[in-house]
Structures are given as structure tokens and as C-alpha cells.
Coordinates of C-alpha atoms and ligand atoms in Angstrom, one line a residue:
M1 CA 14.4 13.9 11.7
D2 CA 15.3 15.1 8.2
L3 CA 14.7 12.1 6.0
G4 CA 17.0 13.5 3.3
L5 CA 14.4 13.3 0.6
R6 CA 14.1 16.9 -0.6
G7 CA 14.0 17.1 -4.4
K8 CA 13.3 13.3 -4.9
S9 CA 10.3 12.1 -6.9
A10 CA 7.8 9.4 -6.0
L11 CA 5.1 7.5 -7.8
V12 CA 2.4 6.6 -5.2
C13 CA -0.4 4.3 -6.5
A14 CA -4.0 4.3 -5.3
A15 CA -3.4 7.5 -3.4
S16 CA -6.5 9.8 -3.4
K17 CA -7.6 8.3 -0.1
G18 CA -6.7 6.1 2.8
L19 CA -3.2 4.6 3.2
G20 CA -1.9 5.5 -0.2
R21 CA -2.8 9.1 0.3
A22 CA -1.2 9.2 3.8
C23 CA 2.1 7.9 2.2
A24 CA 2.0 10.5 -0.5
N25 CA 1.2 13.2 2.0
A26 CA 4.1 12.3 4.3
L27 CA 6.5 12.2 1.3
A28 CA 5.3 15.5 0.0
R29 CA 5.9 17.0 3.4
E30 CA 9.5 15.8 3.2
G31 CA 9.9 17.8 -0.1
V32 CA 9.3 14.9 -2.5
S33 CA 7.5 15.7 -5.8
V34 CA 4.7 13.1 -6.0
T35 CA 2.7 11.6 -8.7
I36 CA -0.5 10.2 -7.3
V37 CA -2.8 7.7 -9.1
A38 CA -6.5 6.8 -8.5
R39 CA -9.4 6.0 -10.8
T40 CA -11.9 8.8 -9.7
Q41 CA -10.9 12.2 -10.9
G42 CA -12.6 14.5 -8.3
P43 CA -11.1 13.2 -5.1
L44 CA -7.8 12.7 -6.8
E45 CA -7.6 16.3 -7.9
S46 CA -8.6 17.6 -4.6
A47 CA -6.0 15.4 -2.8
A48 CA -3.4 16.7 -5.2
A49 CA -4.4 20.4 -4.7
E50 CA -4.4 19.9 -0.9
M51 CA -0.9 18.4 -0.8
A52 CA 0.6 20.9 -3.3
G53 CA -1.0 23.7 -1.3
S54 CA 0.3 22.4 2.1
Y55 CA 3.8 21.6 1.1
G56 CA 4.7 23.6 -2.0
V57 CA 5.9 20.6 -4.0
T58 CA 4.7 19.4 -7.4
V59 CA 1.9 17.0 -7.1
T60 CA 0.7 15.4 -10.4
P61 CA -2.6 13.5 -10.4
V62 CA -3.1 10.7 -12.8
A63 CA -6.6 9.3 -13.2
A64 CA -6.1 5.7 -14.1
D65 CA -6.7 2.1 -13.0
I66 CA -3.2 1.0 -11.9
T67 CA -4.2 -2.7 -12.3
T68 CA -4.4 -2.3 -16.1
A69 CA -1.6 -2.0 -18.6
E70 CA -2.9 1.3 -19.9
G71 CA -3.2 2.7 -16.3
R72 CA 0.4 1.7 -15.6
Q73 CA 1.5 3.3 -18.9
A74 CA -0.2 6.6 -17.9
A75 CA 1.3 6.6 -14.5
L76 CA 4.8 5.9 -15.8
A77 CA 4.4 8.5 -18.6
A78 CA 3.8 11.1 -15.8
C79 CA 6.6 9.8 -13.6
P80 CA 9.0 7.7 -15.8
A81 CA 12.0 7.6 -13.4
P82 CA 10.7 7.7 -9.8
D83 CA 13.2 7.6 -6.9
I84 CA 10.4 6.1 -4.8
L85 CA 7.7 3.7 -5.7
V86 CA 4.8 3.0 -3.4
N87 CA 2.7 0.1 -4.7
N88 CA -0.9 0.0 -3.7
A89 CA -4.3 -0.9 -5.1
G90 CA -7.8 -1.8 -3.8
G91 CA -8.0 -5.2 -2.1
P92 CA -10.0 -8.1 -3.6
P93 CA -13.6 -8.7 -2.3
P94 CA -14.3 -11.2 0.5
G95 CA -16.1 -14.4 -0.1
D96 CA -16.1 -18.2 -0.1
F97 CA -13.3 -19.8 -2.2
R98 CA -15.9 -22.3 -3.6
N99 CA -17.5 -19.5 -5.5
W100 CA -14.3 -18.0 -7.0
T101 CA -13.6 -18.6 -10.6
R102 CA -10.3 -18.5 -12.5
D103 CA -11.2 -14.9 -13.6
D104 CA -11.7 -13.8 -9.9
W105 CA -8.2 -15.2 -9.2
I106 CA -6.6 -13.5 -12.2
K107 CA -8.2 -10.2 -11.2
A108 CA -6.8 -10.6 -7.6
L109 CA -3.4 -11.5 -8.9
D110 CA -3.4 -8.6 -11.4
G111 CA -4.3 -6.1 -8.7
N112 CA -2.2 -7.3 -5.7
M113 CA 0.7 -9.2 -7.1
L114 CA 1.4 -8.6 -10.8
T115 CA 0.8 -4.9 -10.9
P116 CA 3.4 -4.2 -8.2
I117 CA 5.8 -6.6 -10.0
E118 CA 5.3 -4.8 -13.3
L119 CA 5.9 -1.4 -11.7
I120 CA 9.0 -2.7 -10.0
K121 CA 10.3 -4.1 -13.3
A122 CA 9.7 -0.8 -15.0
T123 CA 11.5 1.4 -12.4
V124 CA 14.1 -0.6 -10.5
D125 CA 16.9 -0.6 -13.1
G126 CA 16.8 3.2 -13.3
M127 CA 17.0 3.4 -9.5
I128 CA 20.0 1.0 -9.6
E129 CA 21.7 3.3 -12.2
R130 CA 21.1 6.4 -10.1
R131 CA 22.2 4.5 -6.9
F132 CA 19.1 5.5 -4.9
G133 CA 15.7 3.8 -4.8
R134 CA 13.0 3.0 -2.3
I135 CA 10.2 0.6 -3.1
V136 CA 7.4 0.1 -0.5
N137 CA 4.5 -2.3 -1.2
I138 CA 1.3 -1.9 0.8
T139 CA 0.2 -5.4 1.5
S140 CA -1.8 -6.6 4.6
S141 CA -1.6 -8.1 8.0
A142 CA -3.4 -11.0 6.3
V143 CA 0.0 -12.0 4.9
K144 CA 1.1 -12.9 8.4
A145 CA -2.3 -14.0 9.8
P146 CA -4.6 -15.0 7.0
I147 CA -8.3 -14.0 7.2
D148 CA -10.5 -16.8 5.9
I149 CA -13.0 -14.8 3.9
L150 CA -10.1 -12.8 2.3
G151 CA -8.6 -15.8 0.5
L152 CA -8.0 -13.9 -2.8
S153 CA -6.1 -11.3 -0.9
N154 CA -4.2 -13.8 1.2
G155 CA -3.1 -15.7 -1.9
A156 CA -2.2 -12.8 -4.2
R157 CA -0.3 -10.8 -1.5
A158 CA 1.6 -13.9 -0.3
G159 CA 2.8 -14.3 -3.9
L160 CA 4.1 -10.7 -4.0
T161 CA 5.8 -11.2 -0.6
G162 CA 7.6 -14.2 -1.9
F163 CA 8.8 -12.4 -5.0
V164 CA 10.0 -9.4 -3.1
A165 CA 11.9 -11.5 -0.6
G166 CA 14.1 -12.7 -3.5
I167 CA 14.8 -9.5 -5.3
A168 CA 15.2 -7.2 -2.3
R169 CA 18.5 -8.9 -1.6
K170 CA 19.7 -8.2 -5.1
T171 CA 19.0 -4.5 -5.2
V172 CA 20.2 -3.3 -1.8
R173 CA 23.9 -3.3 -2.9
H174 CA 22.9 -0.4 -5.2
N175 CA 21.1 1.5 -2.4
V176 CA 17.7 0.3 -3.7
T177 CA 15.6 -1.2 -1.0
I178 CA 12.3 -3.1 -1.3
N179 CA 10.0 -3.5 1.8
N180 CA 6.4 -4.3 2.5
L181 CA 4.1 -2.5 5.0
L182 CA 1.4 -4.7 6.5
P183 CA -1.6 -2.7 7.7
G184 CA -3.8 -4.1 10.4
P185 CA -7.1 -2.1 10.9
F186 CA -6.7 1.5 9.8
E187 CA -9.5 4.0 9.9
T188 CA -10.2 4.4 6.2
D189 CA -13.1 4.1 3.8
R190 CA -12.2 0.5 3.2
L191 CA -12.4 -0.4 6.9
T192 CA -15.8 1.4 7.1
A193 CA -17.0 -0.6 4.1
N194 CA -15.8 -3.9 5.6
V195 CA -17.4 -3.3 9.0
T196 CA -20.7 -2.3 7.2
T197 CA -20.7 -5.6 5.4
V198 CA -20.0 -7.6 8.6
A199 CA -22.7 -5.7 10.5
K200 CA -25.2 -6.2 7.8
N201 CA -24.5 -9.9 7.5
A202 CA -24.8 -10.4 11.2
G203 CA -27.9 -8.2 11.4
R204 CA -26.2 -5.9 14.0
P205 CA -25.8 -2.1 14.3
F206 CA -22.7 -0.8 12.6
Q207 CA -21.5 1.1 15.7
D208 CA -21.6 -2.1 17.8
V209 CA -19.4 -4.0 15.4
W210 CA -17.1 -1.0 15.0
D211 CA -16.7 -0.5 18.7
E212 CA -16.2 -4.2 19.3
R213 CA -13.5 -4.5 16.7
M214 CA -11.8 -1.4 18.1
Q215 CA -11.8 -2.7 21.6
S216 CA -10.5 -6.1 20.6
N217 CA -7.3 -4.5 19.3
P218 CA -4.5 -4.3 22.0
A219 CA -4.2 -0.6 21.3
G220 CA -7.9 -0.1 22.0
R221 CA -8.2 1.9 18.8
F222 CA -7.8 1.7 15.0
G223 CA -4.7 3.0 13.3
D224 CA -4.6 6.5 12.0
P225 CA -3.6 6.6 8.3
A226 CA -1.1 9.4 9.2
E227 CA 0.8 6.9 11.3
F228 CA 1.1 4.6 8.4
G229 CA 2.3 7.4 6.1
E230 CA 5.1 8.2 8.6
A231 CA 6.3 4.6 8.6
C232 CA 6.3 4.7 4.8
A233 CA 8.3 7.9 4.7
F234 CA 10.9 6.6 7.1
L235 CA 11.4 3.4 5.0
C236 CA 11.8 5.8 1.9
G237 CA 14.4 8.0 3.7
Q238 CA 18.1 8.2 3.2
H239 CA 18.7 6.6 6.7
A240 CA 16.8 3.4 5.8
G241 CA 19.3 2.0 3.2
F242 CA 20.2 -1.0 5.3
I243 CA 16.5 -2.2 5.7
T244 CA 15.4 -4.4 2.8
G245 CA 13.2 -7.4 2.3
Q246 CA 11.3 -6.7 5.5
N247 CA 7.6 -7.1 6.3
L248 CA 6.7 -4.4 8.8
L249 CA 3.4 -5.1 10.6
L250 CA 1.4 -2.0 11.8
D251 CA -1.5 -3.5 13.7
G252 CA -1.5 -2.1 17.2
G253 CA -0.1 -5.5 18.4
A254 CA -3.0 -7.5 17.2
F255 CA -0.7 -10.3 15.9
P256 CA 0.0 -12.3 19.0
G257 CA 3.4 -13.9 18.0
T258 CA 6.7 -13.3 19.8
L259 CA 8.4 -12.6 16.5
Ligands
NAP301 P1 -9.3 3.2 0.7 O1 -9.4 4.1 1.9 O2 -10.6 2.6 0.2 O3 -8.5 3.9 -0.5 C1 -8.2 3.2 -1.6 C2 -7.5 4.2 -2.6 O4 -7.0 3.4 -3.7 C3 -8.4 5.2 -3.2 O5 -7.7 6.4 -3.4 C4 -8.9 4.6 -4.5 O6 -9.3 5.6 -5.4 C5 -7.6 3.9 -4.9 N1 -7.7 2.8 -5.8 C6 -8.4 1.6 -5.6 N2 -8.3 0.8 -6.6 C7 -7.5 1.4 -7.5 C8 -7.0 1.0 -8.8 N3 -7.3 -0.1 -9.4 N4 -6.2 1.9 -9.5 C9 -5.9 3.1 -8.9 N5 -6.3 3.5 -7.7 C10 -7.1 2.7 -7.0 O7 -8.4 1.9 1.0 P2 -7.2 1.7 2.1 O8 -7.8 1.3 3.4 O9 -6.3 2.8 2.1 O10 -6.5 0.4 1.6 C11 -5.4 0.4 0.8 C12 -4.9 -1.1 0.6 O11 -4.5 -1.6 1.9 C13 -5.9 -2.0 0.1 O12 -5.3 -3.0 -0.8 C14 -6.4 -2.7 1.3 O13 -6.9 -4.0 1.0 C15 -5.2 -2.8 2.2 N6 -5.5 -2.9 3.6 C16 -6.2 -2.0 4.3 C17 -6.4 -2.1 5.6 C18 -7.2 -1.1 6.4 O14 -7.5 -1.3 7.6 N7 -7.5 0.1 5.9 C19 -6.1 -3.3 6.3 C20 -5.4 -4.3 5.6 C21 -5.1 -4.1 4.2 P3 -10.4 5.2 -6.6 O15 -11.4 4.3 -6.0 O16 -10.9 6.5 -7.1 O17 -9.5 4.5 -7.6

């Protein structure tokens, strides 16, 4: 399917690896010029070179921490009027809520709630004026089924979800949609790091915990980041203008609810 995106521009945050990179990759393949943001220069530049080489589009790397005001300024300076915005950042650390300070909470809110809101604020009016805009926020399956040790993530992402639910109904009239993608377990560096921690805490071999988690998913496997990128590209496409304010769960069926 031609998504009708050739010649559009996208700002994709936290995109040198994992899910963000998969989204940028799928958009670049559709002919979108992408600006990708991550903190570490080396992997960011190789990701940009690979995408530009594969798809012949302009890929602009911005080495910045998107959760800071300076980082957002740098990203927006490189891509001031994106047609597509993909909000993403690293997730907050796991732990026990009894140990979290106000600063821990502010950091989580900055990363997973306030940064996407700031970037939406900076870009949405331009999208409305141009009568095309697609905003996709990468959140987590934990928004639907909270994970106890990820309380910082559960709280911050639920805040973003509530905010988006309100404004997504205001922008769609102008062909500007805002949706959330909720990843379950996808095979990325972050998943490897999480499983490493769980295995270490339980005193078990990494491979045992990895295989157990994989087999416990109804799909019998983890998600491939490329599958996630394709879902993102579809939501960003010309044909998805009637889809807004939705929370799309990509978890291999792990969430057991009827709806
Ligand atoms: P990943 O493979 O570790 O990749 C994270 C990417 O984000 C890297 O490119 C990283 O580069 C960049 N990044 C992290 N913090 C950043 C910041 N402050 N500013 C700019 N770039 C930043 O992670 P992932 O698995 O793709 O996860 C992406 C998001 O989805 C996270 O919020 C995660 O919690 C959530 N999630 C993932 C899963 C999963 O199974 N993978 C499940 C549920 C939710 P640098 O480190 O160089 O900045």
C-alpha cells in the first residue's frame, strides 16, 4: 500500500535504536525525510547513514537529550515544521515506590509525559495550518496493564494518555491525528537489559528467563521492532486520517481482555 507520504518530513525522537529507529526506518522507506534524535553520536550517525543509503531520503541526525529544553530546541531547530512527530524516550527505571523521591517522579514525568506534550505544543499548530499532521506517541502496554515495579512509567505514561485523549478530538477536524502505540515485549536492547536485571535478581541464567518470557506470550515470541515500525508508518499515512485518540496495543495478544 502506498501510504502517500513521499516528500513529507518527520521528527522521530529516541531513534538510533529499537522502536524509535524502526519507526524512522519505515517512514524513510515511504519517502519521508526524517530527523532522528538520540544522545549518543556514534550509533545515531550510523543509523542515519544506513537509512539515507537504503532509501535515498534526507536523514538528519541530532545528538541531544530530548527530555531537556536544550535537546528539544536542537531537535526543533533541525526540523521546525514536521508533518509527522513520533514521541519517544527511554523509560524510567524499575523499583519500589517507597524509594522514589520527588526528583525521581519529576524526571519520569519530564521524559515520558511533559517532553511529548512540549513537542506537540511546538508542532501541532503548524500541522493544523498545513492541514496535515500525524503524531504518534510510543508509550507502553503498561498503560493498559500496569507492571508493579514500573510505577514511574505507569504514572507518567498514563498522564500523557489522558492528555492526548482530550486534544486528539480537537485536531482531527484539521487532518491532524494523535495516537499512541503501546508496545508489549519487543526484541530491543531495552528488553535485553530488563531480562538481564530480572535474571540477576532471581539468580537464574539469562537464557532461561528470556525463553520463559517468550513462551509465556500467546505468540510464542517477542515482537520484531520492524513490525512496530510498520504500524507507526500506517498511522502516519494519508489513509489513517479518521483514526485519532486511539491506544493501539502491540503485544502478541498478551493482554487478556475482550476489548
Ligand atoms: P532501546 O532499544 O533501548 O532504544 C532507545 C533509543 O532511545 C536509543 O536510540 C536511545 O539512544 C534513545 N534515547 C533514550 N533516551 C533518550 C533521550 N533522553 N533523548 C534522546 N534519545 C534517547 O529502547 P526501546 O525498546 O526501543 O524502547 C523505546 C520506548 O518504548 C521506551 O520508552 C521503553 O520504555 C518503551 N517500551 C519498550 C518495550 C520493549 O519491549 N522494547 C516495551 C514497553 C515499552 P541514546 O541512549 O544514545 O540516547
